Amino acid sequence: FFTDRPWNGIPPTVPFLILVAVLVCVPARRFPSRRASLRSLVPEITPMPPTRAVLAGVGSLVVLALVPVAVGNKLPVWIAGLTHMLVFASIGLLVWISGQISLCQASFLALGATTMGHLTNGAGLPWGLGLLLAGLLTVPIGLVVAIPAIRLSGVYLALATFGFAVLMQQVMYPSGWMFGFTLQASAPRPHLGSLDGTNDTTFYYIVLVIVALSVTAIIALCRSRLGRLLRAMAETPTMLATHGLSVSTSRLLVFSISAFFAGIAGGLQVSQFGTVSSLNYVPLQSLLFLAVLAIFGTRLLRSSILAAASIAVIPRYAAEISALAFLNDTDRQMLTFGAVAILAGVLTARRREFIVWLSARAGSTPPSGQRARPTRLAAARPAARATVSAGAVR
């Protein structure tokens, strides 16, 4: 990676090495606005009550279980949607719960995919054990990424993690530890007793069970004592440290958990497609993940499902539209992301009016705080009529 030199004589890896070194070595007090975070830019949503959350989860699981009956030959698209759902849940744990920002989630996916390939195709381990180890062996890289999070936050943490992702792409991807010289990784589908994963329907239900258990574990973690500590760390880390709790340990832990589930998702991806390329895990993919997740709000389950649908499912169905047939998958992803971003911006700006309109159509009273406020013109009309009446009397 130091031998490929452009015309200016500086290898492309050097600027990112310098960036990571500066962000890690320079004292954090030298950086202005250290407390800025993506979580503070998104309106806070009240968490769902436990009963409603359980009903929403069970309802989502039932709908997803019926997908193979309805979609026909589009089932591989929905398998990809399930794996992306786990990806977005792992990012949501970082962003919405702990207030951290990571732009190297695609690197965790790549590490999980390549580890899965080495353990199953190379070492001959069983598929289930290989998938578990793919997640566990991603954890040390998550700990390395968490080191800048101990002293950085906001845009500086985003820059540090993005620089780490570029280093992974330039240094580790071509090595034998990951994709190797061919820049590809491959892994088989599972054969679990009588379950033959080469069948798309069987593999869909295997992935559905794994993703459902993983997302349930993430949601349970968010509602546990650790989840409350992570929320407190996102809001006031100084207060948390004052009470004798280690903020650094909490950050190391949440990055490790996020990396574990991202590694699991990477292992599922390479098993679905059989072979994946390093081009599927470029650093800009992590930026796209974060941007899409930010559109759909702070509720973990809802944002994970909608983000996965917008990035993995909708673009494939858009390919059937004749006007979009000439676009490749990346272009359709970007087009879908742009359309969803515009729609989200319009609905956010007109949220109050939209809720009032829906309540009027349903014949119910809008929630407290969502009733439309009278405009200045409407408030002035009675006074104007009174003036005219007084003039007429005179």
XYZ file of C-alpha atoms in Angstrom:
394
model
C 0.000 0.000 0.000
C 3.022 2.280 0.137
C 4.269 1.254 -3.324
C 1.305 2.512 -5.338
C 2.298 6.151 -5.731
C 0.343 8.787 -7.681
C 1.980 11.616 -9.617
C 2.601 13.705 -6.498
C 4.711 10.895 -5.015
C 2.559 10.511 -1.864
C 0.781 7.166 -1.385
C -3.002 7.600 -1.011
C -2.899 5.923 2.408
C -0.614 8.529 3.991
C -3.199 11.347 4.469
C -5.501 9.000 6.367
C -2.623 7.710 8.479
C -1.858 11.312 9.397
C -5.560 12.019 10.067
C -5.947 9.086 12.455
C -2.637 9.892 14.173
C -3.622 13.537 14.708
C -7.088 12.700 16.031
C -5.714 10.072 18.409
C -2.624 11.951 19.636
C -3.717 15.604 19.816
C -5.383 16.470 23.167
C -9.165 16.508 22.871
C -9.375 19.955 24.483
C -7.754 21.400 21.353
C -10.805 20.460 19.292
C -13.782 22.877 19.449
C -17.402 21.713 19.867
C -16.522 18.281 21.180
C -20.092 17.586 22.333
C -21.766 17.836 18.927
C -23.443 14.558 17.936
C -25.902 13.213 15.413
C -28.283 12.233 18.209
C -28.668 15.866 19.240
C -29.723 16.823 15.700
C -32.651 14.383 15.539
C -35.871 15.090 17.473
C -36.192 12.832 20.501
C -39.087 10.355 20.348
C -40.697 8.940 23.481
C -39.926 5.207 23.751
C -42.864 2.872 23.168
C -44.424 1.247 26.238
C -43.256 -2.358 26.730
C -46.625 -3.848 25.726
C -46.800 -1.892 22.489
C -43.159 -2.669 21.770
C -43.799 -6.414 22.147
C -46.877 -6.210 19.921
C -44.926 -4.258 17.296
C -42.110 -6.792 17.364
C -44.431 -9.794 17.124
C -46.413 -8.138 14.339
C -43.251 -7.390 12.373
C -42.067 -10.981 12.838
C -45.387 -12.380 11.597
C -45.316 -10.158 8.509
C -41.720 -11.130 7.729
C -42.573 -14.819 8.211
C -45.240 -14.527 5.491
C -42.897 -12.878 2.981
C -41.904 -16.099 1.114
C -45.568 -16.750 0.356
C -46.056 -13.345 -1.256
C -42.851 -12.346 -3.060
C -42.079 -15.376 -5.225
C -38.727 -15.164 -7.012
C -37.878 -11.880 -5.239
C -37.045 -13.746 -2.033
C -33.237 -13.137 -2.284
C -33.988 -9.407 -2.170
C -35.774 -9.867 1.148
C -32.946 -12.005 2.520
C -30.616 -9.091 1.804
C -33.137 -6.839 3.534
C -32.979 -8.981 6.679
C -29.186 -8.824 6.853
C -29.308 -5.049 6.361
C -31.853 -4.835 9.169
C -29.264 -6.329 11.519
C -26.656 -3.893 10.174
C -28.877 -0.895 10.922
C -29.768 -2.246 14.369
C -26.058 -2.458 15.211
C -25.553 1.137 14.034
C -28.657 2.302 15.907
C -27.240 0.892 19.134
C -24.233 3.164 18.681
C -25.955 6.279 17.388
C -29.352 6.427 19.096
C -28.571 4.718 22.401
C -24.968 5.634 23.261
C -24.652 8.838 21.208
C -21.562 7.645 19.289
C -20.888 7.937 15.552
C -19.188 5.239 13.510
C -18.289 5.464 9.821
C -16.560 2.099 9.650
C -19.493 -0.288 9.977
C -18.861 -1.555 6.436
C -15.380 -2.586 7.588
C -16.953 -4.689 10.360
C -19.190 -6.301 7.738
C -16.177 -7.045 5.537
C -14.287 -8.576 8.452
C -17.257 -10.772 9.353
C -17.679 -11.890 5.738
C -14.015 -12.758 5.218
C -13.724 -14.473 8.603
C -16.776 -16.553 7.751
C -15.136 -17.578 4.480
C -11.824 -18.502 6.106
C -13.474 -20.544 8.854
C -15.986 -22.462 6.711
C -14.286 -22.875 3.338
C -10.742 -22.759 4.684
C -10.799 -24.448 8.091
C -13.900 -26.547 7.405
C -15.758 -25.515 10.564
C -19.531 -26.030 10.798
C -21.604 -23.154 9.470
C -23.155 -22.157 12.797
C -19.834 -22.168 14.635
C -18.208 -20.216 11.818
C -20.937 -17.563 11.985
C -20.567 -17.196 15.754
C -16.783 -16.896 15.479
C -17.168 -14.370 12.648
C -18.971 -12.127 15.115
C -16.606 -12.786 18.005
C -13.440 -12.194 15.959
C -14.818 -8.818 14.845
C -14.973 -7.669 18.474
C -11.203 -6.905 18.804
C -11.426 -4.566 15.805
C -14.392 -2.900 17.486
C -12.236 -2.353 20.558
C -9.543 -0.732 18.402
C -12.115 1.606 16.842
C -13.431 2.448 20.319
C -10.075 3.906 21.383
C -10.728 7.265 19.633
C -14.257 7.247 21.119
C -12.752 7.443 24.617
C -11.482 10.950 23.897
C -13.393 12.150 20.821
C -17.026 12.705 19.915
C -19.135 14.169 17.149
C -17.489 15.036 13.858
C -13.997 14.198 15.148
C -15.057 10.667 16.043
C -16.698 10.374 12.626
C -13.465 11.466 10.933
C -11.391 9.054 13.008
C -13.640 6.082 12.237
C -13.801 7.007 8.548
C -10.013 7.223 8.436
C -9.847 3.793 10.056
C -12.220 2.432 7.385
C -9.987 3.789 4.618
C -6.954 2.204 6.273
C -8.792 -1.113 6.420
C -9.622 -0.835 2.727
C -6.089 0.058 1.668
C -4.099 -2.135 4.052
C -6.182 -5.069 5.300
C -8.548 -5.826 2.421
C -5.767 -6.983 0.012
C -4.024 -9.028 2.724
C -4.442 -12.740 3.252
C -6.206 -12.044 6.547
C -9.232 -10.721 4.644
C -10.016 -10.774 0.905
C -6.520 -11.547 -0.349
C -5.115 -10.924 -3.807
C -8.411 -11.667 -5.572
C -10.291 -9.167 -3.345
C -13.091 -11.721 -2.976
C -14.403 -13.958 -0.210
C -16.695 -16.973 -0.423
C -18.633 -19.129 2.028
C -21.218 -21.908 1.706
C -24.820 -21.908 2.811
C -25.723 -23.958 5.885
C -26.740 -27.596 6.052
C -28.305 -27.952 9.495
C -29.610 -31.494 9.773
C -32.567 -31.758 7.422
C -32.446 -28.033 6.656
C -30.828 -27.363 3.295
C -29.763 -23.733 3.119
C -29.216 -23.884 -0.633
C -32.986 -23.517 -0.924
C -33.860 -19.810 -0.759
C -36.976 -20.334 1.357
C -35.134 -22.437 3.930
C -32.236 -20.008 4.040
C -34.669 -17.094 4.430
C -36.161 -18.619 7.575
C -32.701 -19.425 8.964
C -31.652 -15.803 8.459
C -34.977 -14.578 9.868
C -34.469 -16.546 13.096
C -30.879 -15.294 13.500
C -31.800 -11.669 12.778
C -34.878 -11.810 15.034
C -32.833 -13.185 17.936
C -30.071 -10.626 17.359
C -32.410 -7.629 17.136
C -34.330 -8.866 20.187
C -31.046 -9.073 22.097
C -30.155 -5.515 21.050
C -33.563 -4.176 22.104
C -33.382 -6.059 25.412
C -29.939 -4.568 25.980
C -31.315 -1.085 25.301
C -34.027 -1.592 27.933
C -31.637 -3.076 30.500
C -29.484 -1.316 33.076
C -26.651 -1.129 30.547
C -28.969 0.588 28.084
C -29.888 3.202 30.684
C -26.196 3.762 31.377
C -25.531 4.216 27.661
C -28.342 6.773 27.394
C -26.955 8.628 30.381
C -23.515 8.543 28.768
C -24.982 10.054 25.610
C -26.659 12.860 27.554
C -24.252 13.707 30.386
C -21.060 11.622 30.501
C -19.613 13.910 33.179
C -22.464 13.129 35.561
C -21.972 9.418 34.889
C -18.276 9.685 35.747
C -19.125 11.689 38.882
C -21.179 8.759 40.166
C -18.155 6.487 39.862
C -19.121 4.748 36.608
C -16.521 4.292 33.885
C -17.487 6.108 30.685
C -14.504 4.630 28.840
C -15.540 1.070 29.688
C -19.092 1.770 28.522
C -17.835 3.076 25.181
C -15.544 0.101 24.687
C -18.429 -2.220 25.480
C -20.951 -0.647 23.105
C -18.488 -0.586 20.192
C -17.672 -4.248 20.858
C -21.339 -5.263 20.866
C -22.025 -3.288 17.699
C -19.020 -4.862 15.958
C -20.162 -8.351 17.012
C -23.590 -8.006 15.404
C -22.117 -6.337 12.310
C -19.754 -9.308 11.966
C -22.744 -11.665 12.172
C -24.459 -9.664 9.409
C -21.334 -9.872 7.246
C -21.236 -13.649 7.679
C -24.884 -13.899 6.619
C -24.232 -11.751 3.551
C -21.361 -13.855 2.226
C -23.386 -17.017 2.862
C -26.317 -15.670 0.880
C -24.380 -14.630 -2.212
C -21.693 -17.305 -2.057
C -19.007 -14.825 -3.095
C -18.631 -11.143 -2.202
C -16.143 -8.537 -3.358
C -14.259 -5.919 -1.389
C -16.079 -3.335 -3.523
C -19.244 -4.144 -1.561
C -17.640 -2.760 1.620
C -16.093 0.556 0.639
C -15.920 3.262 3.352
C -18.571 5.421 1.672
C -21.049 2.595 2.242
C -20.815 3.298 5.981
C -21.660 6.948 5.345
C -24.703 5.874 3.336
C -25.803 3.573 6.175
C -25.605 6.397 8.712
C -27.404 8.895 6.474
C -30.270 6.493 5.732
C -30.655 5.571 9.406
C -30.829 9.248 10.394
C -33.868 9.748 8.158
C -36.096 7.237 9.941
C -35.823 8.489 13.519
C -34.556 7.172 16.814
C -36.802 4.153 17.419
C -34.509 1.191 16.959
C -36.867 -1.414 15.502
C -38.792 0.917 13.222
C -35.727 2.718 11.894
C -33.907 -0.588 11.272
C -36.796 -2.049 9.274
C -37.457 1.079 7.213
C -33.779 1.762 6.551
C -33.209 -1.833 5.424
C -36.219 -1.654 3.119
C -35.058 1.617 1.568
C -31.481 0.469 0.979
C -31.937 -3.211 0.018
C -35.525 -3.916 -1.033
C -36.991 -0.854 -2.739
C -34.057 -0.282 -5.166
C -34.397 -3.859 -6.493
C -38.102 -3.376 -7.148
C -37.307 -0.030 -8.762
C -35.176 -1.933 -11.285
C -38.402 -3.252 -12.831
C -39.470 0.275 -13.761
C -38.485 0.755 -17.389
C -37.350 4.346 -16.829
C -34.853 3.144 -14.185
C -33.703 -0.061 -15.868
C -30.502 1.535 -17.165
C -29.282 2.391 -13.632
C -27.032 0.060 -11.664
C -27.702 -1.014 -8.067
C -25.653 1.804 -6.537
C -27.442 4.468 -8.592
C -30.831 3.075 -7.630
C -29.796 3.078 -3.967
C -28.781 6.719 -4.217
C -32.005 7.604 -6.054
C -34.113 5.876 -3.410
C -32.135 7.548 -0.632
C -32.646 10.986 -2.212
C -36.386 10.466 -2.653
C -36.806 9.233 0.929
C -34.695 12.130 2.252
C -36.877 14.688 0.442
C -40.066 13.019 1.679
C -38.740 12.878 5.249
C -37.771 16.546 5.123
C -41.219 17.590 3.897
C -43.038 15.461 6.487
C -40.796 16.726 9.284
C -41.421 20.348 8.323
C -45.188 19.759 8.087
C -45.489 17.183 10.867
C -48.003 19.190 12.911
C -50.322 19.832 9.975
C -50.009 16.201 8.839
C -51.057 14.830 12.254
C -53.998 17.251 12.449
C -55.108 16.209 8.945
C -54.923 12.508 9.819
C -56.866 13.107 13.049
C -59.549 15.015 11.148
C -59.903 12.198 8.617
C -60.175 9.664 11.443
C -62.683 11.810 13.332
C -60.544 11.973 16.474
C -58.889 14.736 18.466
C -55.211 15.304 17.666
C -52.747 14.531 20.469
C -51.850 17.199 22.978
C -49.259 19.573 21.606
C -50.066 18.678 17.985
C -53.127 20.877 17.459
C -52.716 23.456 14.790
C -52.006 26.886 16.156
C -54.215 29.709 14.838
C -52.372 31.931 12.433
C -51.933 35.609 13.021
C -54.369 36.362 10.177
C -57.087 34.157 11.649
C -56.645 35.755 15.054
C -56.990 39.218 13.558
C -60.291 38.563 11.752
C -62.651 39.041 14.758
C -61.033 42.367 15.556
C -61.409 43.463 11.946
C -65.114 42.562 11.930
C -65.628 44.469 15.186
C -64.016 47.571 13.696
C -66.239 47.397 10.617
C -69.333 46.958 12.766
C -68.381 49.919 14.906
C -67.836 51.998 11.794
C -71.243 51.035 10.472
C -72.921 52.058 13.731
C -71.172 55.365 13.663
